Amino acid sequence: MKYTEVKIETPGEKIEEVTARLMNMGIEGLAIDDPRETVKMLSTIGETEWFDEGEIWKEAEDREAYINAPAFVSFYLQEEEPCLDEIQEAFSDFNVTWKVVDDEDWKDKWKEYFHPTKVTSRIVVSPTWASPKELESVRGEEDIVIHLDPGTAFGTGTHESTSLTLGLMEETIDQGKDQKVLDVGTGSGILAIAAIKLGAKEVLAIDIDEDSVQAAKENISLNIPNSESIKVALGDLTKGVEYKADIIVANLLSDLVIRFAPDAAKHLVPGGIFISSGILIEKQSEVVKAIEKAGFRIYKISEAGDWCAILAELI
Ligand code: SAH
């Protein structure tokens, strides 16, 4: 099967406008290539350990060129989709290019990365580079789709600790209840995006890792452009945070969940829900004890593989 790859060239400051307009036209799965993000990343490189220094300096030499280079928003249309004309007309002020690509060209790339995957009964995660065909093959009509480019951040949805959390969120988040959600350790932003798509009113997402904060911001604007409903902050758990939530989601490791439980209680309204995950089954009873000690009643524990996630209610 053939697809049309469309690329819209845009000045950096218009990326949000372009993505919002495309989303309004019903186009999903946008990938953004913004050189300014690379420059920003390079300026904070001192704090990241894993970077290959040689690569950094090679790129840094081109800093000026990077700053002035345009950004690109790209996406795929099925060949028979009529809206290429519509897009060209709507974006007549921009440089729109397209090329037809064959399904076959993609195959190997997909295999290297992750594929659209149904991770709960209602949620599909789809890499931004997935073709419409692959996404449609797993997506049910009523499903929520989360488009992701996790980069180096954790959270494609395919790890048990994430899918268990998403499953418990589905049971807890209700459209129309105006729930506020705190996502501690947001990684790729997957849980924050899911919260809004499931019907929460607003989310504060926190991560201690700058690259994750950046990835979360990008993934959020990809899924919910121009949304004021999700804020992302760099931080250590909820230190210095005033926010009171109806629901806290925290897919951290056992020791961190144990450490965080008393603070979770402080950041929830009475009767609030604490969903914790990233807990190895062998650590379950230790974590349960800590959560109960912090003032919660355990409501449900879900397990998959070696992992469990705990749903608790503040008494
Ligand atoms: N929420 C995502 C990612 C979970 S991975 C998901 O469910 O898939 C755990 C995340 O917690 C990582 O991104 C890590 O950087 C972050 N983290 C670890 N320690 C933290 C701390 N003390 N405060 C805030 N975030 C932390």
XYZ file of N, CA and C and ligand atoms in Angstrom, residues 153-157 161-162 165 183-191 206-209 212 235-237 251-252 256 259, ligand 1:
113
model
N 13.093 9.101 26.738
C 12.262 9.026 27.948
C 11.578 7.668 28.044
N 11.258 7.267 29.262
C 10.567 5.997 29.481
C 9.069 6.214 29.250
N 8.438 5.211 28.656
C 6.983 5.296 28.557
C 6.441 5.156 27.158
N 6.565 3.955 26.581
C 5.898 3.686 25.309
C 4.535 3.050 25.560
N 4.291 2.684 26.804
C 3.009 2.046 27.111
C 3.088 0.538 27.085
N 4.401 -1.946 33.745
C 4.161 -0.946 34.787
C 3.314 0.211 34.236
N 3.494 0.524 32.958
C 2.697 1.599 32.345
C 1.288 1.111 31.991
N -0.898 0.819 34.979
C -1.325 2.140 35.446
C -2.460 2.665 34.571
N 0.744 13.763 37.830
C 1.486 12.644 37.235
C 2.945 12.781 37.677
N 3.355 11.958 38.613
C 4.696 12.092 39.189
C 5.643 11.079 38.527
N 6.638 11.598 37.817
C 7.526 10.741 37.016
C 6.883 10.513 35.661
N 6.678 11.620 34.931
C 5.852 11.545 33.705
C 6.556 10.861 32.542
N 7.910 10.864 32.523
C 8.629 10.212 31.413
C 8.217 10.809 30.077
N 7.706 9.975 29.183
C 7.280 10.442 27.862
C 6.012 11.285 27.913
N 5.361 11.355 29.080
C 4.105 12.102 29.193
C 2.886 11.239 28.934
N 3.098 9.950 28.755
C 2.011 9.053 28.331
C 0.813 9.070 29.289
N 1.084 9.076 30.609
C -0.043 9.010 31.554
C -0.793 10.339 31.591
N 5.177 15.914 36.399
C 6.492 16.264 36.949
C 7.502 15.172 36.603
N 8.716 15.595 36.286
C 9.793 14.604 36.158
C 11.099 15.240 36.610
N 11.968 14.411 37.127
C 13.255 14.884 37.644
C 14.281 15.010 36.523
N 13.967 14.437 35.377
C 14.915 14.370 34.273
C 14.512 15.370 33.176
N 13.224 14.058 29.879
C 11.854 13.552 29.957
C 10.865 14.705 29.926
N 11.069 18.536 38.459
C 11.044 18.536 39.917
C 11.304 17.165 40.506
N 11.582 17.184 41.803
C 11.824 15.947 42.538
C 10.540 15.599 43.290
N 9.880 14.557 42.850
C 8.557 14.171 43.383
C 7.696 15.434 43.497
N 4.163 6.128 38.420
C 4.819 4.900 37.989
C 6.317 5.067 38.246
N 6.686 4.797 39.489
C 8.071 4.957 39.933
C 8.529 3.568 40.392
N 10.834 4.353 45.684
C 10.363 5.734 45.506
C 8.883 5.846 45.874
N 8.721 6.026 49.538
C 9.157 7.347 50.006
C 8.090 8.413 49.721
N 5.002 7.799 33.583
C 5.727 7.064 32.572
C 7.210 6.945 32.883
C 7.540 6.153 34.135
S 9.296 5.893 34.322
C 5.084 5.700 32.411
O 4.211 5.346 33.188
O 5.444 4.972 31.471
C 9.643 6.780 35.796
C 9.932 8.246 35.573
O 10.106 8.841 36.863
C 11.205 8.546 34.801
O 10.903 9.410 33.725
C 12.117 9.216 35.814
O 12.924 10.240 35.256
C 11.119 9.802 36.805
N 11.651 9.998 38.164
C 12.531 9.221 38.853
N 12.749 9.731 40.055
C 11.986 10.850 40.172
C 11.797 11.815 41.196
N 12.425 11.730 42.358
N 10.951 12.849 40.958
C 10.305 12.948 39.764
N 10.451 12.067 38.765
C 11.276 11.026 38.951
